[in-house]
Structure formats: structure tokens, C-alpha cells
CSV table of C-alpha atoms and ligand atoms in Angstrom, one decimal:
chain,number,residue,atom,x,y,z
A,29,MET,CA,98.1,94.4,46.0
A,30,ARG,CA,94.4,94.2,45.4
A,31,ARG,CA,93.1,93.2,42.0
A,32,ARG,CA,89.6,95.0,41.3
A,33,ARG,CA,86.7,93.3,39.8
A,34,VAL,CA,84.9,95.9,37.9
A,35,VAL,CA,81.6,96.0,36.1
A,36,VAL,CA,81.5,98.9,33.5
A,37,LEU,CA,78.2,100.6,32.9
A,38,GLY,CA,78.4,102.2,29.4
A,39,ALA,CA,81.3,99.9,28.1
A,40,THR,CA,80.8,100.8,24.5
A,41,GLY,CA,81.2,104.5,25.0
A,42,SER,CA,84.2,106.8,25.1
A,43,ILE,CA,84.9,106.3,29.0
A,44,GLY,CA,83.9,102.5,28.5
A,45,GLN,CA,86.6,102.3,25.7
A,46,SER,CA,89.2,103.9,27.9
A,47,ALA,CA,88.4,101.8,30.9
A,48,ARG,CA,88.8,98.5,28.7
A,49,LYS,CA,92.3,100.1,27.7
A,50,VAL,CA,93.1,100.3,31.3
A,51,ALA,CA,91.8,96.7,32.1
A,52,ARG,CA,94.2,95.7,29.2
A,53,ASP,CA,97.2,97.7,30.7
A,54,ILE,CA,97.1,96.9,34.1
A,55,PRO,CA,95.4,93.3,34.1
A,56,GLU,CA,96.9,92.5,37.5
A,57,ARG,CA,95.2,95.2,39.1
A,58,MET,CA,91.9,95.3,37.1
A,59,GLU,CA,89.5,92.6,35.7
A,60,ILE,CA,86.2,93.3,33.9
A,61,VAL,CA,83.7,91.0,35.0
A,62,GLY,CA,80.4,92.8,33.5
A,63,MET,CA,79.7,95.3,30.8
A,64,SER,CA,76.7,97.0,29.5
A,65,ALA,CA,75.8,98.9,26.6
A,66,HIS,CA,72.4,100.7,25.7
A,67,SER,CA,71.6,99.7,22.1
A,68,ASN,CA,75.2,98.9,20.3
A,69,ARG,CA,75.0,95.2,20.3
A,70,GLU,CA,77.9,94.8,17.7
A,71,LYS,CA,80.1,96.8,19.9
A,72,LEU,CA,79.3,95.2,23.2
A,73,GLU,CA,80.1,91.8,21.6
A,74,ALA,CA,83.2,93.1,20.4
A,75,ALA,CA,84.0,94.3,23.9
A,76,GLY,CA,82.9,90.7,25.2
A,77,ARG,CA,85.6,89.2,23.0
A,78,GLU,CA,88.2,91.2,24.6
A,79,PHE,CA,87.3,90.2,28.1
A,80,PRO,CA,85.7,86.4,27.5
A,81,GLY,CA,84.8,86.0,31.0
A,82,ALA,CA,82.5,89.1,31.5
A,83,ARG,CA,78.9,89.0,31.6
A,84,LEU,CA,77.4,91.2,29.1
A,85,CYS,CA,73.9,93.3,29.2
A,86,LEU,CA,72.2,95.3,26.7
A,87,SER,CA,70.0,97.7,28.7
A,88,GLY,CA,67.8,99.2,25.9
A,89,ASP,CA,64.3,98.7,25.1
A,90,GLY,CA,63.1,98.8,28.9
A,91,ARG,CA,65.3,96.3,30.4
A,92,GLU,CA,66.8,98.4,33.0
A,93,GLU,CA,66.2,95.8,35.8
A,94,GLU,CA,69.2,93.7,34.0
A,95,LEU,CA,71.3,96.7,34.3
A,96,VAL,CA,70.7,96.6,38.2
A,97,GLU,CA,71.3,93.0,38.4
A,98,LEU,CA,74.7,93.5,36.5
A,99,ALA,CA,75.5,96.3,38.9
A,100,THR,CA,74.9,94.0,42.0
A,101,MET,CA,76.4,90.8,40.7
A,102,PRO,CA,78.3,88.8,43.5
A,103,GLU,CA,81.5,88.8,41.4
A,104,ALA,CA,82.0,92.4,41.4
A,105,ASP,CA,83.5,94.7,44.2
A,106,MET,CA,83.7,97.9,42.1
A,107,VAL,CA,81.0,99.4,39.5
A,108,LEU,CA,82.3,102.1,37.0
A,109,VAL,CA,79.3,104.2,36.1
A,110,ALA,CA,79.9,105.6,32.5
A,111,ILE,CA,76.4,105.9,31.2
A,112,VAL,CA,75.6,109.2,29.5
A,113,GLY,CA,72.7,111.0,31.3
A,114,THR,CA,70.8,109.8,34.2
A,115,GLY,CA,70.1,106.1,33.6
A,116,GLY,CA,73.0,105.2,35.6
A,117,LEU,CA,71.3,106.4,38.9
A,118,ARG,CA,69.3,103.4,39.9
A,119,PRO,CA,72.1,101.0,39.1
A,120,ALA,CA,74.5,103.0,41.0
A,121,LEU,CA,72.2,103.1,43.9
A,122,ALA,CA,71.7,99.5,43.9
A,123,ALA,CA,75.6,98.8,43.6
A,124,ILE,CA,76.1,100.8,46.9
A,125,GLU,CA,73.2,98.9,48.5
A,126,ALA,CA,75.1,95.6,47.6
A,127,GLY,CA,78.4,97.0,49.0
A,128,LYS,CA,80.3,97.8,46.1
A,129,ASP,CA,82.8,100.8,45.7
A,130,LEU,CA,81.6,103.1,43.1
A,131,ALA,CA,83.8,104.9,40.4
A,132,VAL,CA,81.7,107.6,38.9
A,133,ALA,CA,82.2,109.1,35.5
A,134,SER,CA,78.4,109.9,35.1
A,135,LYS,CA,78.3,113.5,36.6
A,136,GLU,CA,74.6,113.7,35.9
A,137,ILE,CA,73.8,111.3,38.4
A,138,LEU,CA,75.7,113.3,40.9
A,139,VAL,CA,74.3,116.6,40.0
A,140,MET,CA,70.8,115.2,40.1
A,141,ALA,CA,71.2,113.1,43.3
A,142,GLY,CA,74.7,113.7,45.0
A,143,GLU,CA,73.2,114.2,48.3
A,144,ALA,CA,71.5,110.9,48.2
A,145,VAL,CA,74.4,109.1,46.6
A,146,MET,CA,76.8,110.5,49.0
A,147,GLU,CA,74.6,109.6,52.0
A,148,ALA,CA,74.1,106.0,50.8
A,149,ALA,CA,77.6,105.5,50.3
A,150,ARG,CA,78.4,106.7,53.9
A,151,ARG,CA,75.6,104.7,55.2
A,152,LYS,CA,77.0,101.3,53.5
A,153,GLY,CA,80.8,102.2,54.3
A,154,VAL,CA,81.5,102.3,50.5
A,155,GLN,CA,83.9,104.5,48.6
A,156,VAL,CA,82.7,106.9,45.7
A,157,LEU,CA,85.8,107.5,43.5
A,158,PRO,CA,85.5,110.3,41.2
A,159,VAL,CA,86.6,109.6,37.5
A,160,ASP,CA,85.8,113.1,36.0
A,161,SER,CA,89.2,114.3,35.4
A,162,GLU,CA,88.8,117.4,37.4
A,163,HIS,CA,87.5,115.7,40.6
A,164,ASN,CA,90.0,112.9,40.3
A,165,ALA,CA,92.6,115.6,40.3
A,166,ILE,CA,91.0,117.4,43.2
A,167,PHE,CA,90.7,113.8,45.3
A,168,GLN,CA,94.3,113.3,44.3
A,169,CYS,CA,95.3,116.8,46.0
A,170,LEU,CA,93.3,116.0,48.8
A,171,GLN,CA,95.0,112.7,49.9
A,172,GLY,CA,96.4,113.0,53.3
A,173,GLN,CA,94.9,116.4,54.0
A,174,ASP,CA,92.4,117.7,56.7
A,175,PRO,CA,89.1,118.5,54.9
A,176,ALA,CA,88.8,121.7,57.2
A,177,SER,CA,92.1,123.0,55.7
A,178,VAL,CA,90.7,123.4,52.2
A,179,SER,CA,89.9,127.1,51.3
A,180,ARG,CA,88.8,126.6,47.6
A,181,LEU,CA,88.4,123.9,44.9
A,182,ILE,CA,89.4,125.4,41.5
A,183,LEU,CA,88.1,123.5,38.4
A,184,THR,CA,90.0,124.1,35.3
A,185,ALA,CA,88.0,124.2,32.2
A,186,SER,CA,89.4,124.1,28.6
A,187,GLY,CA,86.9,126.9,27.7
A,188,GLY,CA,85.6,124.7,24.8
A,189,PRO,CA,85.8,125.5,20.9
A,190,PHE,CA,84.3,129.1,21.3
A,191,ARG,CA,86.3,130.3,24.0
A,192,GLN,CA,87.5,133.1,21.9
A,193,LEU,CA,84.5,133.7,19.8
A,194,PRO,CA,82.8,137.0,19.9
A,195,ALA,CA,79.5,136.7,21.8
A,196,ALA,CA,77.6,138.0,18.7
A,197,ALA,CA,78.8,135.1,16.7
A,198,LEU,CA,77.4,132.6,19.2
A,199,GLY,CA,73.8,132.5,17.7
A,200,GLY,CA,75.3,131.0,14.5
A,201,VAL,CA,77.5,128.2,15.6
A,202,THR,CA,76.8,124.7,13.9
A,203,VAL,CA,76.5,121.4,15.4
A,204,GLU,CA,79.6,120.2,13.7
A,205,GLN,CA,81.7,123.4,15.2
A,206,ALA,CA,80.3,122.7,18.6
A,207,LEU,CA,81.4,118.9,18.3
A,208,LYS,CA,85.2,120.0,17.8
A,209,HIS,CA,86.4,120.1,21.1
A,210,PRO,CA,89.9,121.5,21.3
A,211,THR,CA,91.6,119.0,23.9
A,212,TRP,CA,89.4,116.0,24.8
A,213,ASN,CA,87.9,113.4,22.4
A,214,MET,CA,84.6,112.6,24.2
A,215,GLY,CA,81.0,111.4,23.7
A,216,PRO,CA,78.4,113.9,21.9
A,217,LYS,CA,76.7,115.1,24.7
A,218,ILE,CA,79.6,115.9,27.0
A,219,THR,CA,81.3,117.5,24.1
A,220,ILE,CA,78.3,120.0,23.5
A,221,ASP,CA,78.1,120.5,27.4
A,222,SER,CA,81.9,121.7,27.0
A,223,ALA,CA,81.0,124.1,24.5
A,224,THR,CA,78.1,125.7,26.5
A,225,LEU,CA,80.3,125.3,29.7
A,226,PHE,CA,77.3,123.5,31.1
A,227,ASN,CA,79.8,120.6,31.6
A,228,LYS,CA,81.9,122.7,34.0
A,229,GLY,CA,78.5,124.0,35.5
A,230,LEU,CA,77.7,120.5,36.2
A,231,GLU,CA,81.1,119.7,37.8
A,232,MET,CA,80.9,122.6,40.1
A,233,ILE,CA,77.7,120.9,41.7
A,234,GLU,CA,79.3,117.5,41.4
A,235,ALA,CA,82.5,118.8,43.4
A,236,ARG,CA,80.1,120.2,45.9
A,237,TRP,CA,78.5,116.7,46.6
A,238,LEU,CA,81.5,114.6,46.2
A,239,PHE,CA,84.0,116.7,48.4
A,240,SER,CA,81.1,118.0,50.6
A,241,VAL,CA,82.0,121.6,50.4
A,242,GLU,CA,79.5,124.8,50.0
A,243,MET,CA,79.0,125.9,46.8
A,244,ALA,CA,80.8,129.4,47.3
A,245,LYS,CA,84.2,127.4,47.8
A,246,VAL,CA,84.0,125.9,44.2
A,247,GLU,CA,85.6,128.0,41.6
A,248,VAL,CA,86.4,128.0,37.9
A,249,VAL,CA,89.3,129.1,35.8
A,250,VAL,CA,90.1,128.7,32.1
A,251,HIS,CA,92.9,126.7,31.3
A,252,PRO,CA,93.2,126.2,27.7
A,253,GLN,CA,95.8,123.5,27.5
A,254,SER,CA,94.0,121.0,29.8
A,255,VAL,CA,97.1,119.9,31.4
A,256,ILE,CA,96.3,120.9,35.0
A,257,HIS,CA,93.1,119.0,35.6
A,258,SER,CA,92.1,121.1,38.7
A,259,MET,CA,93.6,122.4,41.9
A,260,VAL,CA,93.0,122.8,45.8
A,261,GLU,CA,93.8,125.9,47.7
A,262,PHE,CA,94.2,125.6,51.3
A,263,ILE,CA,93.8,127.8,54.2
A,264,ASP,CA,97.7,128.6,54.2
A,265,ARG,CA,96.9,129.9,50.5
A,266,SER,CA,99.1,127.1,49.2
A,267,MET,CA,97.5,125.2,46.3
A,268,LEU,CA,98.3,121.7,45.0
A,269,ALA,CA,97.5,120.9,41.4
A,270,GLN,CA,97.3,117.6,39.4
A,271,LEU,CA,99.0,117.3,35.8
A,272,SER,CA,99.1,114.9,33.1
A,273,VAL,CA,98.5,114.3,29.5
A,274,SER,CA,94.9,114.6,28.6
A,275,ASP,CA,93.6,111.1,28.7
A,276,MET,CA,90.8,109.7,30.6
A,277,CYS,CA,92.9,106.5,31.2
A,278,PHE,CA,94.8,108.3,34.1
A,279,PRO,CA,91.7,109.1,36.3
A,280,ILE,CA,90.1,105.9,35.4
A,281,GLN,CA,93.4,104.2,36.6
A,282,TYR,CA,93.6,106.0,39.8
A,283,ALA,CA,90.2,105.4,40.7
A,284,VAL,CA,90.7,101.7,40.2
A,285,THR,CA,93.9,101.5,42.1
A,286,TRP,CA,93.6,104.0,44.9
A,287,PRO,CA,95.0,104.4,47.4
A,288,GLU,CA,97.9,103.0,45.5
A,289,ARG,CA,99.7,103.9,42.5
A,290,VAL,CA,101.0,101.4,39.9
A,291,PRO,CA,103.2,101.6,36.7
A,292,ASN,CA,101.5,101.9,33.1
A,293,SER,CA,102.2,102.4,29.4
A,294,LEU,CA,100.5,105.8,29.4
A,295,ARG,CA,102.6,108.7,27.7
A,296,PRO,CA,104.5,111.0,30.4
A,297,LEU,CA,104.1,114.9,30.5
A,298,ASP,CA,106.7,116.7,28.6
A,299,LEU,CA,106.7,120.1,30.1
A,300,ALA,CA,109.2,121.7,28.1
A,301,ALA,CA,107.8,120.6,24.7
A,302,LEU,CA,104.5,122.0,26.0
A,303,GLY,CA,106.1,125.5,26.8
A,304,ARG,CA,103.4,127.3,28.4
A,305,LEU,CA,100.4,126.9,30.8
A,306,GLU,CA,97.7,129.7,30.5
A,307,PHE,CA,94.9,130.8,32.8
A,308,GLU,CA,92.0,133.3,32.1
A,309,GLU,CA,88.7,134.3,33.6
A,310,PRO,CA,85.7,132.5,32.3
A,311,ARG,CA,83.4,134.8,30.0
A,312,TYR,CA,80.4,134.5,32.7
A,313,ALA,CA,78.2,136.9,31.0
A,314,ASP,CA,78.6,135.3,27.6
A,315,PHE,CA,78.2,131.7,28.6
A,316,PRO,CA,75.7,131.9,31.3
A,317,ALA,CA,75.9,128.1,32.4
A,318,LEU,CA,78.4,128.7,35.3
A,319,ASP,CA,76.2,131.3,37.1
A,320,LEU,CA,73.1,128.8,36.4
A,321,ALA,CA,75.0,126.2,38.0
A,322,ARG,CA,76.1,128.3,41.0
A,323,TRP,CA,72.4,129.3,41.4
A,324,ALA,CA,71.3,125.6,41.2
A,325,GLY,CA,74.1,124.3,43.5
A,326,SER,CA,73.5,126.9,46.1
A,327,GLU,CA,69.8,126.5,46.4
A,328,GLY,CA,70.2,122.7,46.1
A,329,GLY,CA,67.1,120.5,46.7
A,330,THR,CA,65.6,119.5,43.3
A,331,LEU,CA,67.0,122.6,41.3
A,332,PRO,CA,70.3,120.9,40.1
A,333,ALA,CA,68.1,117.9,38.7
A,334,VAL,CA,65.8,120.4,36.9
A,335,LEU,CA,69.0,122.3,35.6
A,336,ASN,CA,70.4,118.9,34.5
A,337,ALA,CA,67.4,117.4,32.7
A,338,ALA,CA,66.5,120.8,31.0
A,339,ASN,CA,70.0,121.1,29.7
A,340,GLU,CA,69.8,117.2,28.3
A,341,VAL,CA,66.8,118.0,26.4
A,342,ALA,CA,67.8,121.2,25.2
A,343,VAL,CA,71.4,119.5,24.0
A,344,ALA,CA,69.4,116.7,22.3
A,345,ARG,CA,67.4,119.4,20.4
A,346,PHE,CA,70.5,121.2,19.4
A,347,LEU,CA,72.1,118.1,18.2
A,348,GLU,CA,69.1,117.3,15.9
A,349,GLY,CA,69.4,120.8,14.5
A,350,ARG,CA,66.1,122.0,16.2
A,351,CYS,CA,67.3,124.9,18.3
A,352,ALA,CA,70.1,127.4,18.1
A,353,PHE,CA,73.0,127.2,20.5
A,354,PRO,CA,72.4,130.3,22.9
A,355,GLN,CA,68.8,128.5,23.3
A,356,ILE,CA,70.5,125.8,25.4
A,357,TRP,CA,71.0,128.5,28.0
A,358,GLU,CA,67.5,130.1,27.6
A,359,VAL,CA,65.8,127.1,28.1
A,360,VAL,CA,67.7,125.8,31.0
A,361,GLU,CA,67.1,129.3,32.8
A,362,LYS,CA,63.5,129.4,31.9
A,363,VAL,CA,62.7,126.0,33.2
A,364,MET,CA,64.9,126.7,36.5
A,365,ARG,CA,62.8,129.9,36.7
A,366,GLU,CA,59.4,128.1,36.7
A,367,HIS,CA,60.6,125.6,39.2
A,368,ALA,CA,59.6,125.8,43.2
A,369,PRO,CA,62.5,123.8,44.6
A,370,VAL,CA,62.0,121.2,47.1
A,371,ALA,CA,64.6,121.0,50.0
A,372,HIS,CA,66.3,117.6,50.9
A,373,PRO,CA,64.1,115.9,48.3
A,374,THR,CA,63.5,112.0,48.5
A,375,LEU,CA,64.6,110.2,45.3
A,376,ASP,CA,60.9,110.0,44.2
A,377,ALA,CA,60.8,114.0,44.4
A,378,ILE,CA,64.2,114.0,42.4
A,379,LEU,CA,62.8,111.7,39.7
A,380,TRP,CA,59.6,113.9,39.7
A,381,ALA,CA,61.2,117.1,39.3
A,382,ASP,CA,63.6,115.4,36.5
A,383,ARG,CA,60.4,114.5,34.6
A,384,TRP,CA,58.7,117.8,35.1
A,385,ALA,CA,61.7,119.6,33.7
A,386,ARG,CA,62.1,117.5,30.9
A,387,GLU,CA,58.5,118.0,29.9
A,388,ARG,CA,58.8,121.8,30.3
A,389,ALA,CA,61.9,122.0,28.4
A,390,ALA,CA,60.4,120.1,25.5
A,391,GLN,CA,57.8,122.6,25.3
B,429,NDP,P1,79.3,108.3,25.1
B,429,NDP,O1,78.0,108.7,24.5
B,429,NDP,O2,80.4,107.9,24.5
B,429,NDP,O3,78.8,106.5,25.6
B,429,NDP,C1,77.6,106.2,26.6
B,429,NDP,C2,77.6,104.9,27.0
B,429,NDP,O4,76.3,104.6,27.8
B,429,NDP,C3,77.5,103.9,26.0
B,429,NDP,O5,78.0,102.7,26.6
B,429,NDP,C4,75.8,103.7,25.6
B,429,NDP,O6,75.6,102.4,25.2
B,429,NDP,C5,75.6,103.8,27.1
B,429,NDP,N1,74.1,104.3,27.2
B,429,NDP,C6,73.7,105.4,26.4
B,429,NDP,N2,72.3,105.7,26.8
B,429,NDP,C7,72.0,104.8,27.8
B,429,NDP,C8,71.0,104.7,28.8
B,429,NDP,N3,69.9,105.3,28.6
B,429,NDP,N4,70.9,103.5,29.7
B,429,NDP,C9,72.0,102.9,29.8
B,429,NDP,N5,73.0,103.1,29.0
B,429,NDP,C10,73.3,104.1,28.1
B,429,NDP,O7,79.6,108.8,26.6
B,429,NDP,P2,81.0,109.2,27.4
B,429,NDP,O8,81.6,108.0,27.6
B,429,NDP,O9,81.5,110.2,26.7
B,429,NDP,O10,80.3,109.8,28.7
B,429,NDP,C11,79.8,109.0,29.7
B,429,NDP,C12,79.8,109.7,31.1
B,429,NDP,O11,81.0,109.8,31.5
B,429,NDP,C13,79.1,111.1,30.9
B,429,NDP,O12,78.0,111.1,32.2
B,429,NDP,C14,80.1,111.9,30.9
B,429,NDP,O13,79.7,113.2,31.2
B,429,NDP,C15,81.1,111.3,31.5
B,429,NDP,N6,82.4,111.8,31.6
B,429,NDP,C16,82.8,111.6,30.0
B,429,NDP,C17,84.1,111.8,29.8
B,429,NDP,C18,84.9,111.7,28.7
B,429,NDP,O14,85.8,111.9,28.2
B,429,NDP,N7,84.0,111.1,27.6
B,429,NDP,C19,85.1,112.8,30.7
B,429,NDP,C20,84.2,112.9,32.0
B,429,NDP,C21,83.1,112.6,32.4
B,429,NDP,P3,75.5,102.3,23.5
B,429,NDP,O15,77.1,102.4,22.8
B,429,NDP,O16,74.8,101.2,23.2
B,429,NDP,O17,74.6,103.6,23.1
B,430,MG,MG1,85.7,116.7,33.4
């Protein structure tokens, strides 16, 4: 049994908090040796008191170099990237170069630079373990399977708080309504992404890179209970699914203990109490995020980075009360249409596209 020595980037966030809970739950398998926050010094120091030996890093005020140092510290063998947005990209690439396995919650970095991250990991012979619950579910379903036997990856989506809201009412939704997620308790950015379905769109692109499948094989089904975390269909038309209570501790633990499983104190799933599992087709026309993501993921190159960056800017504006909910989709689509994608981009080309899209979206 291997004890993983883990650096948690974004230790004060929602995922960071779950990661600390897992480390307390299975201390014989997970030791936190480093933690970062961006600006929340008090919360970071409190987290530091939970794990007294851990090195701490406050990465705000342009101290990005320190984040790279933390991610490459010799005492660690795994880095959990749980930073919101794209700030985790450089430290993640540095961790790979330093030979660390990566556990990735920050889907934005795989959307933006999935090809580069996966290529670097292959070259260095390190693992990229998915923490996003859907991808962790797919990863579990794929264990022991021949990749050539996969016919479809089916991501489940809760549908968000506006799953049943008439299209005409979407223009009037408030920030407060959008921040009320029906099944998961998460940070504000991903919660808005769940309401627009950009979260599922980002996850379609994330799946494409993580599991190296073409975009056409990645599908979405709405499943309001969020109990099936995702499914894989094989060429014989058999499907495998992974189920658990909706708690990010499950995928975090699996990423840390993989390829093994260990007991924990998490709540078991009571299927009879649950009663039913439902499925429905996503409302593609009313929530254009899924089609925009399929376009970006099929085109590839710098287009996914542009989608991601424009979405980040639009979400920030919406949270500030400076744009209406449907404008998030409009801004992303407009910026994507203006972009001339570069195929197989270098990291510099990706970062350039990211900056360009942020400027255009802000305008
Ligand atoms: P939170 O907003 O709760 O936490 C974000 C963390 O990142 C905090 O520790 C924050 O520090 C730090 N941070 C913020 N901005 C920066 C920056 N520019 N540079 C470095 N660190 C920064 O986010 P979540 O935990 O919800 O999400 C984290 C990532 O995980 C996202 O990419 C999200 O998509 C993904 N994810 C989250 C899920 C969830 O259940 N929450 C589920 C699946 C994926 P500080 O506290 O100082 O601001
Ligand atoms: Mg997810």
C-alpha cells in the first residue's frame, strides 16, 4: 500500500476542502505536504493548522513563481490541481516536468491545453488522474477495458437550476437563482457554469483529451439526481456506469488511491430510498453551451481556449450583475466566431489566444 504525498493547489476552495477531508479520513494513504490559496490568508493558515508539516503558499499579488515551486517540491509525488480558472496551467506543467502524477479538478486547464498536458504526461511517464466526478466515473468504468472497444462516453448532467425553466424566462434570472445548484455544493464559477451548461460543455472537451477520443464519441444526458456520475458504452452495446452519493470526496479518494480501493467513512448509497433515476435529452437550443463546446472540441487548436476564456470573462460579469444570463452564451459565441483558430498550437499560441479572447469578451 502506497501513501501518496500530495500538494493541494487551491486548498481553500470547495475541492480543496474535500481533499483535506479525504486526507483526514485515510491518513495511511494520503498525506498533504503542501497547500496553496490565492488571497485567503486566514483560511490557508487554518488549513495549515490541520496539517502542521505542510508547506503553505499564498499565490496572489503576482507570486506565481512560488506556486510553481510548491508544485515541484521534492517531498511530493502527486499534485492535486484545484485552482479555479486557468491559473493552474503553469504549475501543472511544471509538476509533470518534475515527474509528479497529476490529479486534475481544474477542467479549464484541460480544455485550454489538454493536448499539451496529456502529451507532456505521456512523455514523462506520469499519470493524469481525473477528479471531476464525471471523468473520474468514466476512468473507473474504463479500468481493464481495451480503449478500442469504447463506442461512446456519456456524461451525465444535473441540468442545473434552470432545467425546467421556459426559454423565455432565462433572460430574467438573477445571480442568486443561478448560484442555487440542485445537487452539488461548489465554488461560484463552476456553479454558474452548471446553470448555463458550459460546465458540461467544458467537460465534453475535457473528456476528449483525457481519454483521447474524438468529439463525436462524447455525449451528454440529463440525469437530475446526479447519482450516476457518467457512463461508458462499449462496441457490444453494453454500458458501465459509476454510482455514489454526490460528494467530491469519492472521486478525490479514487484519484489518490488508484489503482486500489480502500474503505472510508463516506455515506453509502441507498438506492431504495432514492426510488428512481431519471434521464432526459438536454435542451440544446435553449442552452447553446453544449453545441458551442462540441464545435470548439471538434475544431480543436486554440478554439477551446477561446471558448473557455470568453466564458470566464462573461461569468465574472454576470456575477458582478453587469450582464444578463443569456449574454454569457452570446459573448462566447461572438468571440469564437471572430477567432481564426491555430491548429496544434504551442503553449505560447494558447496563452495568446486566451488573452485575446479575454480582451474581446470584455469589450
Ligand atoms: P473555489 O472557488 O471554491 O476555490 C478556488 C481555489 O483556487 C481557492 O483555493 C482559491 O484561493 C484558489 N484560487 C483562485 N484564483 C486563483 C488564482 N488566480 N491563482 C491561484 N489560485 C487561485 O473553486 P472550486 O473548488 O469549486 O473549483 C476548483 C476547480 O475544480 C475548478 O476548476 C472547478 O471547475 C473544478 N471542479 C470543482 C468541483 C466542485 O465540486 N467544486 C467539481 C468538479 C470540478 P482563495 O481561497 O485564496 O481565493
Ligand atoms: Mg463535473
